[in-house]
mmCIF file of C-alpha atoms and ligand atoms in Angstrom:
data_model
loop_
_atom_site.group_PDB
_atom_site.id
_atom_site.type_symbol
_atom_site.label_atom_id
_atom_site.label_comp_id
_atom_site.label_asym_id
_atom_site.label_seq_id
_atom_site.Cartn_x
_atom_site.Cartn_y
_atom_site.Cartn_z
ATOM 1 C CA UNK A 1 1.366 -3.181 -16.332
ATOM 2 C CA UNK A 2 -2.080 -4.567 -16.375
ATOM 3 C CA UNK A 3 -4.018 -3.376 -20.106
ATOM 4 C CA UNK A 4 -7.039 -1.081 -19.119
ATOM 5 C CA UNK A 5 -10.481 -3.013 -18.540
ATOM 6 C CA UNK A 6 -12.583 -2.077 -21.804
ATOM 7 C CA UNK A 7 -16.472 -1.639 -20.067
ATOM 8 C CA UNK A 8 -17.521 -0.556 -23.742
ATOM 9 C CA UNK A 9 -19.088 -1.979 -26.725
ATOM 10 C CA UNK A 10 -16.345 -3.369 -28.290
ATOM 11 C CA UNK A 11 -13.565 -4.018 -29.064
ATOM 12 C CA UNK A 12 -13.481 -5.781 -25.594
ATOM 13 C CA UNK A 13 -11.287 -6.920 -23.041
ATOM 14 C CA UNK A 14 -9.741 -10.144 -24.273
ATOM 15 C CA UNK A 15 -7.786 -13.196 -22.576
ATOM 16 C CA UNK A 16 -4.317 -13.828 -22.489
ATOM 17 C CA UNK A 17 -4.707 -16.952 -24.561
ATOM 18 C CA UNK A 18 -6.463 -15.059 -27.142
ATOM 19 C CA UNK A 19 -4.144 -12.364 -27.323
ATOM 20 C CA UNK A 20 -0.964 -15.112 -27.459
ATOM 21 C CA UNK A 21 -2.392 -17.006 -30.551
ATOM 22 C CA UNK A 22 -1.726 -14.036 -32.786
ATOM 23 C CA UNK A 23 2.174 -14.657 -32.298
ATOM 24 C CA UNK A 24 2.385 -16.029 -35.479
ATOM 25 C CA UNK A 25 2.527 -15.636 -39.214
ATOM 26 C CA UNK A 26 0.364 -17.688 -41.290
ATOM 27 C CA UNK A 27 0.123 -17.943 -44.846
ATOM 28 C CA UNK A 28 -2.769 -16.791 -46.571
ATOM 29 C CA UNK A 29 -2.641 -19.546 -48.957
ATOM 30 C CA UNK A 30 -1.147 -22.315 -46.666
ATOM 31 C CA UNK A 31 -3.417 -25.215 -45.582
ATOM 32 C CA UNK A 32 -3.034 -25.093 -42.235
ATOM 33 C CA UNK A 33 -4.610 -21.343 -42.103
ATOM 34 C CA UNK A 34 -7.589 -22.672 -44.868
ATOM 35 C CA UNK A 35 -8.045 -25.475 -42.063
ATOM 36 C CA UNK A 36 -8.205 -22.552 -39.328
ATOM 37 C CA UNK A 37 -10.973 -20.818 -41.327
ATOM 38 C CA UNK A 38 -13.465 -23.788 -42.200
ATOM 39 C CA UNK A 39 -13.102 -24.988 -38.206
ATOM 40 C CA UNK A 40 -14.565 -21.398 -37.811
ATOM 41 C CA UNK A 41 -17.382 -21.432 -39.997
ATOM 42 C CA UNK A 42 -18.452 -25.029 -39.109
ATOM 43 C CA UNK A 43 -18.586 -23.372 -35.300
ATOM 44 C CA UNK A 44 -20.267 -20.825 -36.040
ATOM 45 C CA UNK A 45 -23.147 -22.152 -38.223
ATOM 46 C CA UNK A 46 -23.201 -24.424 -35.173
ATOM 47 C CA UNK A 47 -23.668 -21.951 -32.910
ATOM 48 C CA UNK A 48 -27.068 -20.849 -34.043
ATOM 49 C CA UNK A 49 -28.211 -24.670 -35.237
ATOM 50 C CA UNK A 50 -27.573 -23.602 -38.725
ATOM 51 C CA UNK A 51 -26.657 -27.306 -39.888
ATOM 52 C CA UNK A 52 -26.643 -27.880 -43.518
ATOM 53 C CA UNK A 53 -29.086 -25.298 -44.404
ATOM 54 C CA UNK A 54 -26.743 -21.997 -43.611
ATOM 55 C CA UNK A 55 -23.536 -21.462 -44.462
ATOM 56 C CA UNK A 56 -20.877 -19.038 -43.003
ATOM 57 C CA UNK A 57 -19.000 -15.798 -45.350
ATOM 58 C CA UNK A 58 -16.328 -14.071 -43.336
ATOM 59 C CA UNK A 59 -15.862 -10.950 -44.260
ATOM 60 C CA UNK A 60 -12.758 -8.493 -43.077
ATOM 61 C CA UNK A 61 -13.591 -5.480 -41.834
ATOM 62 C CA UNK A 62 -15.352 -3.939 -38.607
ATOM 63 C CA UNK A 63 -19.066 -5.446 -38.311
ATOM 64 C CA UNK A 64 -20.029 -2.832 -40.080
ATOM 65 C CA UNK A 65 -18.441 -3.881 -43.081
ATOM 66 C CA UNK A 66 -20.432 -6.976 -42.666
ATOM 67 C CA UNK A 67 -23.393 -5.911 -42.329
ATOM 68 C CA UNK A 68 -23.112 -3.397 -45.414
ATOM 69 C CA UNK A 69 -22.089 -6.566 -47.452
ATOM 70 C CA UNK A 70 -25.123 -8.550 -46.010
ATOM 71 C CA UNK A 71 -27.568 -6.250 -46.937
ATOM 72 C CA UNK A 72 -25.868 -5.093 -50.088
ATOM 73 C CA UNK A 73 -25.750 -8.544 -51.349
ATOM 74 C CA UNK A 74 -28.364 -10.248 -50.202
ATOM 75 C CA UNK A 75 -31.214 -7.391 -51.332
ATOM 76 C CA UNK A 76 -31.935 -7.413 -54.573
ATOM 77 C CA UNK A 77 -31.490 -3.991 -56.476
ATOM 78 C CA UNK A 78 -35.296 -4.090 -56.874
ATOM 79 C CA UNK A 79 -35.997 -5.043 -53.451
ATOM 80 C CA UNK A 80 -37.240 -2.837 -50.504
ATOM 81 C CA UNK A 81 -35.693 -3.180 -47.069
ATOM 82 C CA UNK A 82 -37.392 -2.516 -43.786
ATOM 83 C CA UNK A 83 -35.487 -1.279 -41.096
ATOM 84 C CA UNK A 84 -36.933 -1.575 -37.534
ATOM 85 C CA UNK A 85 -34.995 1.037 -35.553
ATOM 86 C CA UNK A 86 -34.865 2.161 -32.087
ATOM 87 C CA UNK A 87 -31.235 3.325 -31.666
ATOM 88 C CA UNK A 88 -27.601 4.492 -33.648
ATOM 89 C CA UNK A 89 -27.263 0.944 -35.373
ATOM 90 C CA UNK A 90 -30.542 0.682 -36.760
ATOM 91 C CA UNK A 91 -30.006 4.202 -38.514
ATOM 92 C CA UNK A 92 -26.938 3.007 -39.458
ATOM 93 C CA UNK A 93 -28.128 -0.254 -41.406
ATOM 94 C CA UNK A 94 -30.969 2.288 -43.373
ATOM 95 C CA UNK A 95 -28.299 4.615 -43.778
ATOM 96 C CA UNK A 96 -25.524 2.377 -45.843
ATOM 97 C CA UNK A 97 -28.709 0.367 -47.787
ATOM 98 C CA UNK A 98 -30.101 4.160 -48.895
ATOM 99 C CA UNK A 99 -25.876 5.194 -50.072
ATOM 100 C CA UNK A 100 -25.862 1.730 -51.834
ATOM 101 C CA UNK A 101 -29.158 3.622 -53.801
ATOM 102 C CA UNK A 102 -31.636 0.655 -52.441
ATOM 103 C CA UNK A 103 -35.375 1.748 -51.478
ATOM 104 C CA UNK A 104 -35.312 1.300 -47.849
ATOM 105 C CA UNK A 105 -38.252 2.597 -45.301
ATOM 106 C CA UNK A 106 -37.655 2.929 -41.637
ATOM 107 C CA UNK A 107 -40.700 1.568 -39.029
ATOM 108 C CA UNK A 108 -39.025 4.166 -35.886
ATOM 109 C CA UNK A 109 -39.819 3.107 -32.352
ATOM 110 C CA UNK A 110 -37.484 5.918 -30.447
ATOM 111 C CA UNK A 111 -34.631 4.978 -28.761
ATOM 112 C CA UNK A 112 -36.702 3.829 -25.281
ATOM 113 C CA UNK A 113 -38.754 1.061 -26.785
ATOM 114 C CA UNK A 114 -38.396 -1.993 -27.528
ATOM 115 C CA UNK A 115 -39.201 -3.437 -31.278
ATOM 116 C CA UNK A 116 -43.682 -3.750 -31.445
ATOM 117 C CA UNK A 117 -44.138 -6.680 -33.619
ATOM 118 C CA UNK A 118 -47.536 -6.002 -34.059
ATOM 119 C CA UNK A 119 -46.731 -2.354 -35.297
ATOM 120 C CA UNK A 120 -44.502 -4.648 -37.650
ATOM 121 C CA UNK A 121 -46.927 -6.857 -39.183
ATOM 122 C CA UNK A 122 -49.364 -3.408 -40.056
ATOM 123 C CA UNK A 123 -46.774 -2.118 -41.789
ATOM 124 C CA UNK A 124 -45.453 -5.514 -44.070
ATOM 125 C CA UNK A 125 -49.146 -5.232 -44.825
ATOM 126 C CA UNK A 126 -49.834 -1.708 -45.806
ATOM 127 C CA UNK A 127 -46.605 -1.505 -48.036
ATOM 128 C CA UNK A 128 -46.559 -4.915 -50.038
ATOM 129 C CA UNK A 129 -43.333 -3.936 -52.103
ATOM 130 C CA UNK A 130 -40.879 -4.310 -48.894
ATOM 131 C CA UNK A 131 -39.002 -7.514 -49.616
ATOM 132 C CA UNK A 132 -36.521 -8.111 -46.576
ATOM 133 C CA UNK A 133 -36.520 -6.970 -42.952
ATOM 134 C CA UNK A 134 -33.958 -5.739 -40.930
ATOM 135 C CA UNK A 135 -33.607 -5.557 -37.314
ATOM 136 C CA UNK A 136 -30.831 -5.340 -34.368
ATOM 137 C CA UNK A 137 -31.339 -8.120 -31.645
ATOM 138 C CA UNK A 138 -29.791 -6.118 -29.371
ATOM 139 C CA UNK A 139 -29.312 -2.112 -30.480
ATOM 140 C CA UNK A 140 -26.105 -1.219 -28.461
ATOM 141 C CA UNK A 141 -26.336 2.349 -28.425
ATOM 142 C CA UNK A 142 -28.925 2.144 -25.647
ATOM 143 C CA UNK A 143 -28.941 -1.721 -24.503
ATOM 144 C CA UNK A 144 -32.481 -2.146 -25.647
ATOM 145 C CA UNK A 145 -33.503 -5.937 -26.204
ATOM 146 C CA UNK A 146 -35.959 -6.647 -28.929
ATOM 147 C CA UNK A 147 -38.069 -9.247 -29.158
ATOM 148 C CA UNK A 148 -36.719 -11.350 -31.948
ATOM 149 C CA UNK A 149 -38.637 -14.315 -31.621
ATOM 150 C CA UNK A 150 -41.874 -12.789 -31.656
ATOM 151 C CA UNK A 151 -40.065 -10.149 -34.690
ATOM 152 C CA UNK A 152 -39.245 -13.017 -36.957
ATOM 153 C CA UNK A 153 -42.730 -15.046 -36.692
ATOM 154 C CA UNK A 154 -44.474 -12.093 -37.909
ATOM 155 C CA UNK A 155 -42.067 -11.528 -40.676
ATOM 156 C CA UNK A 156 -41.988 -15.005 -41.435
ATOM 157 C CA UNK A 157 -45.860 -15.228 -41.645
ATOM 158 C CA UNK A 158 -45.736 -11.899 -44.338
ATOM 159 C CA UNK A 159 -43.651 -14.208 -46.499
ATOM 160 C CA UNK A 160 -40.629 -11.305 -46.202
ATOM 161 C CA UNK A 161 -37.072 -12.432 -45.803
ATOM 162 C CA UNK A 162 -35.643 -11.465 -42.095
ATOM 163 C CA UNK A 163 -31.585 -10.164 -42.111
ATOM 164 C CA UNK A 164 -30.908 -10.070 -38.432
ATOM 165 C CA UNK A 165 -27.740 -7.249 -37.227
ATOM 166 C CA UNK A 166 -26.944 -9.442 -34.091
ATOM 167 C CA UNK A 167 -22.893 -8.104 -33.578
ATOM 168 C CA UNK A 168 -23.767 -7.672 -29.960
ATOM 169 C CA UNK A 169 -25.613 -10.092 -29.148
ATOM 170 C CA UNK A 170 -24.271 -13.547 -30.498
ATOM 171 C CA UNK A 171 -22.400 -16.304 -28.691
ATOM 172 C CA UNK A 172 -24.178 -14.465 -25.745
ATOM 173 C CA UNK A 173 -28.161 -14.261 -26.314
ATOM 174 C CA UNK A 174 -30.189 -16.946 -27.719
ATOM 175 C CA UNK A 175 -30.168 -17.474 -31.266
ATOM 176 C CA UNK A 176 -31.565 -20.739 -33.072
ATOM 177 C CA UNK A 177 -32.120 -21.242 -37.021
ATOM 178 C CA UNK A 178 -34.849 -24.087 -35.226
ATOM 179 C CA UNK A 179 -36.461 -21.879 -33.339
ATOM 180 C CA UNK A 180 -36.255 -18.445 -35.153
ATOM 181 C CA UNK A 181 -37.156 -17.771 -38.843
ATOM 182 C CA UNK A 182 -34.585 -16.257 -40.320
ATOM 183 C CA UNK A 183 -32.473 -15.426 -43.825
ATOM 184 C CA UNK A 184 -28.868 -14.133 -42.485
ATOM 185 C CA UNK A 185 -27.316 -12.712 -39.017
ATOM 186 C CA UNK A 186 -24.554 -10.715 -38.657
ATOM 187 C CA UNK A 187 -22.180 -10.230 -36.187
ATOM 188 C CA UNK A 188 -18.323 -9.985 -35.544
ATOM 189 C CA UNK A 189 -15.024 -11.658 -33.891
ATOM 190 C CA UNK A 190 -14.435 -8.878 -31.068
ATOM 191 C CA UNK A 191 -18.026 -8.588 -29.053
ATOM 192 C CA UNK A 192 -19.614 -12.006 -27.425
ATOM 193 C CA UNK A 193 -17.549 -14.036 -29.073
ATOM 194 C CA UNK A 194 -14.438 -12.335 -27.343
ATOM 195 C CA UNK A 195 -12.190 -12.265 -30.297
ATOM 196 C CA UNK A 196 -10.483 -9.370 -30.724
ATOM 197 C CA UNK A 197 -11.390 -6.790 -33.951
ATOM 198 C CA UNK A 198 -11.034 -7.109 -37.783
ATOM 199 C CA UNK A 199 -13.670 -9.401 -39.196
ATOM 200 C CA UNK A 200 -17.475 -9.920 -39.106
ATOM 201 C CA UNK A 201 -19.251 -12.985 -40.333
ATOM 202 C CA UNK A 202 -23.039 -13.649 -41.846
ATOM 203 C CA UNK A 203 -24.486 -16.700 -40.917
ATOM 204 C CA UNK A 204 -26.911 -17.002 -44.238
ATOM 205 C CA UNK A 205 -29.357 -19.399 -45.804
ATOM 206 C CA UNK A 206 -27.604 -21.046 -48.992
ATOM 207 C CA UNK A 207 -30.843 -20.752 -50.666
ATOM 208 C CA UNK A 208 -30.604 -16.852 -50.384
ATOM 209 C CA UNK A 209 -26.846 -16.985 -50.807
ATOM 210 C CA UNK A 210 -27.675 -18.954 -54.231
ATOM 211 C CA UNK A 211 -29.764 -16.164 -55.682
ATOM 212 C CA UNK A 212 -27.672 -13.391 -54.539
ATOM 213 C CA UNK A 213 -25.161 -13.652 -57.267
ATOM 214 C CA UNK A 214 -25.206 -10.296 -59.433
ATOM 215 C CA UNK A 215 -26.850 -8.273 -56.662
ATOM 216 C CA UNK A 216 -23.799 -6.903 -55.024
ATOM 217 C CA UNK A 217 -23.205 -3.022 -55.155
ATOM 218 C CA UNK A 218 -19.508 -3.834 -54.469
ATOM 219 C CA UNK A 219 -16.716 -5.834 -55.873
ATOM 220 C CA UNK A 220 -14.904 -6.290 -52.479
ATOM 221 C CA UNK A 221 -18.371 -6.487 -50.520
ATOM 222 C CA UNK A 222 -19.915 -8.805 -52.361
ATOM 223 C CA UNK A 223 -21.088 -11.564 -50.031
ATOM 224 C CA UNK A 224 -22.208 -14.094 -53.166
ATOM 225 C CA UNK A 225 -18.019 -13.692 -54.704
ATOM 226 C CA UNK A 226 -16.669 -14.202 -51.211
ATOM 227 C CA UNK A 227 -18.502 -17.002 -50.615
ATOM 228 C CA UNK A 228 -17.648 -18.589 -54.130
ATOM 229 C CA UNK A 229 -14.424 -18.390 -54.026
ATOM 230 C CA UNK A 230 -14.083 -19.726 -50.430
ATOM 231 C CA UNK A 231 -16.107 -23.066 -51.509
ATOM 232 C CA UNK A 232 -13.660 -23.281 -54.541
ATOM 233 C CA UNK A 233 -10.341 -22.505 -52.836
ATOM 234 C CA UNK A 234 -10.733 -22.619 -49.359
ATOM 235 C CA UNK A 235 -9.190 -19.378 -49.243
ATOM 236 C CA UNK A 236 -10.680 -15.808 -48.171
ATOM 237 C CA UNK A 237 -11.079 -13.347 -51.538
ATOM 238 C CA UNK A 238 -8.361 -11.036 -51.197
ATOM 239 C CA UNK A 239 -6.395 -10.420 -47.752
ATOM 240 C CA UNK A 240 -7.575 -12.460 -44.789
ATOM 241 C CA UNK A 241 -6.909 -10.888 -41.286
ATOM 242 C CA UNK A 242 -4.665 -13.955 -40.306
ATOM 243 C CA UNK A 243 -4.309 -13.143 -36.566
ATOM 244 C CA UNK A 244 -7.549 -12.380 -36.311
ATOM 245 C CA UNK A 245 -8.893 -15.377 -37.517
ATOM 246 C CA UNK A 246 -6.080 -17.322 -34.939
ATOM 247 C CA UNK A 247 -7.566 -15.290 -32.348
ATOM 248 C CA UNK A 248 -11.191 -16.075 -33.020
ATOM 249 C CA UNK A 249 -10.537 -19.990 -33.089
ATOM 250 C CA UNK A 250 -8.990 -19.733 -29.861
ATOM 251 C CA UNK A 251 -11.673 -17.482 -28.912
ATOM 252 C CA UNK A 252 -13.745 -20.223 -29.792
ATOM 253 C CA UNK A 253 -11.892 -23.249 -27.590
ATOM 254 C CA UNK A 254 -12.891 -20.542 -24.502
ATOM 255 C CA UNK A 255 -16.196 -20.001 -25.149
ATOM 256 C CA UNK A 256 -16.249 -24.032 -25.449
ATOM 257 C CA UNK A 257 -14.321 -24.761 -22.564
ATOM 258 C CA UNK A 258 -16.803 -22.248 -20.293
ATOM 259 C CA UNK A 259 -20.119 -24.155 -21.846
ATOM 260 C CA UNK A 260 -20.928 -22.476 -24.199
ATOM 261 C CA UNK A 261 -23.789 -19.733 -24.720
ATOM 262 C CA UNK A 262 -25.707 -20.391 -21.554
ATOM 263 C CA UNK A 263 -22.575 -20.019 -19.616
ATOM 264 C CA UNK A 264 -21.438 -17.067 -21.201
ATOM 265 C CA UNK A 265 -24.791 -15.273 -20.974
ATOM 266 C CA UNK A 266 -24.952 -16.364 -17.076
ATOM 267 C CA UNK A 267 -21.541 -14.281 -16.879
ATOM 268 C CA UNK A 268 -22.515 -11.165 -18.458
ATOM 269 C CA UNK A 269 -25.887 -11.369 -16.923
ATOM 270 C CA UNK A 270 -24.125 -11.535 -13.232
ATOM 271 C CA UNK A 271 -21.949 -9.040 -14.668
ATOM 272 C CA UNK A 272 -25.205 -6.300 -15.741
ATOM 273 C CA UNK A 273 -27.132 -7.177 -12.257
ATOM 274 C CA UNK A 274 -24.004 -6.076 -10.379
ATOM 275 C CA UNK A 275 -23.591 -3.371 -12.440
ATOM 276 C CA UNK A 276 -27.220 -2.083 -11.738
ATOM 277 C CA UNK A 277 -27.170 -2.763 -8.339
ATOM 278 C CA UNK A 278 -24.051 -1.033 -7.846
ATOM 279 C CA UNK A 279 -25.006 2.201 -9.849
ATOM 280 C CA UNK A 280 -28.053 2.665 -7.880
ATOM 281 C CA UNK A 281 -25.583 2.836 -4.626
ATOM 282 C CA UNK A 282 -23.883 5.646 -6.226
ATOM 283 C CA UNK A 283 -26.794 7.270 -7.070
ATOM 284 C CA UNK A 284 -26.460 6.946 -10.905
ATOM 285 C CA UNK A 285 -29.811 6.105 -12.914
ATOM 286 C CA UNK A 286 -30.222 3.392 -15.264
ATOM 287 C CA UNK A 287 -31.339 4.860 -18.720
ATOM 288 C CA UNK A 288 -33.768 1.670 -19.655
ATOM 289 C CA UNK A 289 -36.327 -0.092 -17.494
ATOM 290 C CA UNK A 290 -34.782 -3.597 -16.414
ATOM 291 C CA UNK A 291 -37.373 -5.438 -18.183
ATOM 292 C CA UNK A 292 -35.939 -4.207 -21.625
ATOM 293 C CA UNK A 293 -32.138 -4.060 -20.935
ATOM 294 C CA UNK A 294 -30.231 -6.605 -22.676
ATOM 295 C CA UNK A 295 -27.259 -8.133 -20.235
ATOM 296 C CA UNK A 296 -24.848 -6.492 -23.024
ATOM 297 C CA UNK A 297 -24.138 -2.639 -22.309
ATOM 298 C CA UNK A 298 -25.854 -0.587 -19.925
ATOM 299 C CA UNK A 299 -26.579 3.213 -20.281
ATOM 300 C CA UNK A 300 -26.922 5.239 -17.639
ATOM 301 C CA UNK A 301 -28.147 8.977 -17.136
ATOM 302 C CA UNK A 302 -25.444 11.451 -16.040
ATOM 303 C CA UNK A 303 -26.180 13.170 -12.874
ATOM 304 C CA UNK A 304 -27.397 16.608 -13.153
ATOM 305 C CA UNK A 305 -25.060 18.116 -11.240
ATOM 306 C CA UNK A 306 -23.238 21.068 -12.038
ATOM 307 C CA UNK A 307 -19.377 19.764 -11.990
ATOM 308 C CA UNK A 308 -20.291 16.489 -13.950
ATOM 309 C CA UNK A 309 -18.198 16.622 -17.644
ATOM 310 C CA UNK A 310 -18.275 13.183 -18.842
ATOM 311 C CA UNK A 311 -14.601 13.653 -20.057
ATOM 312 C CA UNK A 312 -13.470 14.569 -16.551
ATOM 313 C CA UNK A 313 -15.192 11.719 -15.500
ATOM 314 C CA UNK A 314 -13.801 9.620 -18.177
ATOM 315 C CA UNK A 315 -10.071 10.086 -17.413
ATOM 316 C CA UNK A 316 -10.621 9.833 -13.393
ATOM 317 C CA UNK A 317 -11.974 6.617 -14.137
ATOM 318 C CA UNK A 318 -9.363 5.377 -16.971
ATOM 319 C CA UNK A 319 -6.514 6.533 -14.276
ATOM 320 C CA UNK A 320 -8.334 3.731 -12.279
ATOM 321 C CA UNK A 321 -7.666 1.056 -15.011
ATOM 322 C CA UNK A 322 -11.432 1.098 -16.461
ATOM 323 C CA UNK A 323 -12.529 2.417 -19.755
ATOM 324 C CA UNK A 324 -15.988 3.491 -19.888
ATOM 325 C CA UNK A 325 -17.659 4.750 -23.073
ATOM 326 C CA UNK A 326 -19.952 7.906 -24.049
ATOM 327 C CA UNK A 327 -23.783 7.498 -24.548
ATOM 328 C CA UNK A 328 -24.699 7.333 -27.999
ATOM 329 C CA UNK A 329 -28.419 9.501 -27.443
ATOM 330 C CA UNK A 330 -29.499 12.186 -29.318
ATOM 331 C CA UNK A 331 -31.192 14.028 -26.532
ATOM 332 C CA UNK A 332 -30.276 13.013 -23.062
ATOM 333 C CA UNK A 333 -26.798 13.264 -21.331
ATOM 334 C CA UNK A 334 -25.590 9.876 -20.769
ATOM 335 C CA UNK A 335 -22.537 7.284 -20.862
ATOM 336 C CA UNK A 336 -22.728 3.118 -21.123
ATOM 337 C CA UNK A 337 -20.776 0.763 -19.471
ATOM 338 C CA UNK A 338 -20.129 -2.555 -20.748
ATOM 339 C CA UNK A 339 -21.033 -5.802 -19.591
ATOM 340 C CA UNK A 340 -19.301 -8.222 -22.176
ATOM 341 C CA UNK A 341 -15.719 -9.216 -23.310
ATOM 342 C CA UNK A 342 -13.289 -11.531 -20.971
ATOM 343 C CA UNK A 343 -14.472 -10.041 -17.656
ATOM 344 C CA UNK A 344 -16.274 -10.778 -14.564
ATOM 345 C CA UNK A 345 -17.727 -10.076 -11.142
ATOM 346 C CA UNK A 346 -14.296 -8.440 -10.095
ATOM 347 C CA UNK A 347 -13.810 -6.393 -12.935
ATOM 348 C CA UNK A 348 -17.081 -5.191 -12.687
ATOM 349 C CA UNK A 349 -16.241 -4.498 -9.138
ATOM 350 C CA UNK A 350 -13.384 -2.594 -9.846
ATOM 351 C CA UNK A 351 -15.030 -0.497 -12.342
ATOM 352 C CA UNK A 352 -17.833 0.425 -9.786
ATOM 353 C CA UNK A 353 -15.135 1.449 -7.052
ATOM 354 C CA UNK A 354 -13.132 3.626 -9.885
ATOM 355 C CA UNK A 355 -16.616 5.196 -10.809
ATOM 356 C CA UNK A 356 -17.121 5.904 -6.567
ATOM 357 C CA UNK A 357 -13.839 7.210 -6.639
ATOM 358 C CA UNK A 358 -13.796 9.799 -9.531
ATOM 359 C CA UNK A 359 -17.349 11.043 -8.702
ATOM 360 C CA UNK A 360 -16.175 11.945 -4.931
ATOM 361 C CA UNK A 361 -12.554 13.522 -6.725
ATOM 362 C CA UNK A 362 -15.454 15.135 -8.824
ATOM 363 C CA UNK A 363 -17.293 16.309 -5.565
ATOM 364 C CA UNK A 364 -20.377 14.896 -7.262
ATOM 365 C CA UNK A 365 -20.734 12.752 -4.360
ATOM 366 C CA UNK A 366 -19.512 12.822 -0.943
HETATM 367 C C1 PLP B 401 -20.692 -3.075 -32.810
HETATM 368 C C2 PLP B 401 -21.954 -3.102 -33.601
HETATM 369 C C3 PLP B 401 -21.939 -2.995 -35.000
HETATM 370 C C4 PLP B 401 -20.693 -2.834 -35.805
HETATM 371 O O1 PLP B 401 -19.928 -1.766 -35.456
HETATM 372 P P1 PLP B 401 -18.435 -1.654 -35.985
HETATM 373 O O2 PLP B 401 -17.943 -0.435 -35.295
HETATM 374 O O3 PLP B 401 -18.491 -1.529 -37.455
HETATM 375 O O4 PLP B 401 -17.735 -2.924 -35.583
HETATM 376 C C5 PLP B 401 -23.143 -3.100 -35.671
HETATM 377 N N1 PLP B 401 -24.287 -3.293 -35.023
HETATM 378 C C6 PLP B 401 -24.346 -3.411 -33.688
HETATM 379 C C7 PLP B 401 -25.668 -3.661 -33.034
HETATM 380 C C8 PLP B 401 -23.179 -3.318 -32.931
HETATM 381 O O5 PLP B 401 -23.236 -3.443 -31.597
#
């Protein structure tokens, strides 16, 4: 029987070839594995036109886990983080700096606008002691894109150091060290990229990595160690998530083999304008305007009718062979619905004729 279609945020729907490359065992220590590993950081660095300027630290662990050792490590203890926040993930990188005990202030734009750059250069210039920006290219919980471009200039022009939480958004939206100013981005194996879950990865600016030694809040977090003792050894500190990593480099040859980042954004973007069209037939709003929706996740409202229980809903649609996922709002009623991962138009198809289905078993809609 056929796996479920994941129309979440991750972890995603994966191919068949990914899947098969974790049939083996590999060696922690063996060359072959340390071989597997470098191929993947030279990619990646790649990917955003790092060349010899950035440098790639794997971490295992969800993205999370990345992103807590980004900003944990590459902060120093007297530093002050920004956070621009419009949604769950952008609470979520304020939340782990302030546990870690680092002074972090929050610039909050709601969770229905996009990032205001020029709201962002007042504030770099009314509170001199922030140090280091942080901002989510694309904040999941809604769908919201912010403008990064425009984000990074004005950060860049403050003379502040820009650490960029881009876990959806990678291998998918556009991303260049040329183009963008940045010090480190974040994401992880099992969202664009199309691996499947157990590492993130921070694309970072050896110049930062170079000073971050001693910073670290955490022995097994610590960015600076990890990336040490990969240059010396070739190996990952502690424990690497073997299959993981055999799944991402096969992940990789895909993304490759379908041209790249353009091609994979033209995918998910024909996968979110079928989406939208196809929730307007069944009467289902959109939660963002379509000028501000990232081609990522979509949320939409949940109608206000009396029988709708998004868990009903849920398992009428997962008996159809689609997963959909809850909203992630603190006020409104709503669910998302993925665009990403190893699908296409008739997945997305699929999904829209399973959500048709359970509304009318619902008698939501005739
Ligand atoms: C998925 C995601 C993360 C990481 O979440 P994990 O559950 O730890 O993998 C972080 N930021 C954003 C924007 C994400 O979409």
């Amino acid at each position: 029987m056929r796996d479920p279609i994941l129309l979440t945020p991750g972890p995603l729907s994966t191919t068949l070839a990914t899947k098969t490359a974790m049939l083996h065992d590999w060696g922690s220590w063996d060359s072959g594995f340390n071989r597997l590993t470098a191929d993947i950081c030279r990619r990646l660095v790649a990917l955003i036109d790092g060349g010899e300027e950035y440098a790639c630290v794997p971490m295992q662990g969800s993205g999370t886990f990345a992103v807590e050792a980004a900003i944990g490590s590459l902060l120093p203890r007297d530093g002050k983080l920004l956070v621009l926040c419009n949604g769950a993930y952008g609470k979520r990188m304020a939340r782990l700096a302030e546990v870690m005990g680092r002074a972090v202030t929050i610039l909050d734009f709601g969770e229905t606008a996009p990032v205001d750059p020029a709201r962002v250069a007042q504030r770099l210039a009314s509170d001199l002691a922030i140090t280091h920006v942080g901002v989510i290219y694309c904040e999941t919980s809604t769908g919201i894109l912010n403008p990064l471009r425009e984000i990074a200039d004005v950060v860049a022009r403050a003379g502040k150091r820009l650490v960029i939480d881009a876990m959806s958004a990678l291998g998918a939206l556009p991303l260049s060290a040329r183009e963008t100013p940045f010090d480190a981005v974040i994401a992880s194996a099992n969202k664009c990229l199309e691996g499947v879950p157990g590492m993130g990865f921070v694309l970072v600016r050896r110049h930062s990595l170079e000073a971050a030694q001693g910073n670290a809040h955490s022995l097994s977090l610590d960015l600076y160690d990890q990336w040490r003792y990969l240059q010396q050894t070739g190996q990952w500190r502690y424990t690497p998530p073997t299959h993981v990593v055999a799944a991402l480099s096969a992940a990789l040859d895909q993304f490759d083999a379908e041209g790249g980042r353009p091609a994979r954004l033209a995918r998910y973007q024909a996968n979110c304008d079928m989406l939208l069209e196809g929730l307007q037939q069944l009467d289902l709003q959109p939660f963002l305007p379509a000028a501000i929706q990232a081609p990522v996740i979509v949320t939409a409202h949940a109608p206000t009718h009396p029988a709708w229980r998004f868990d009903a809903f849920y398992q009428r649609v997962k008996a159809y062979g689609v997963v959909l996922y809850p909203g992630k709002l603190t006020e409104l009623e709503t669910f998302r619905i993925g665009c990403i991962g190893a699908i296409g138009q008739a997945e997305i198809q699929l999904a829209l004729d399973a959500m048709a289905h359970a509304l009318t078993e619902m008698r939501i809609r005739n």
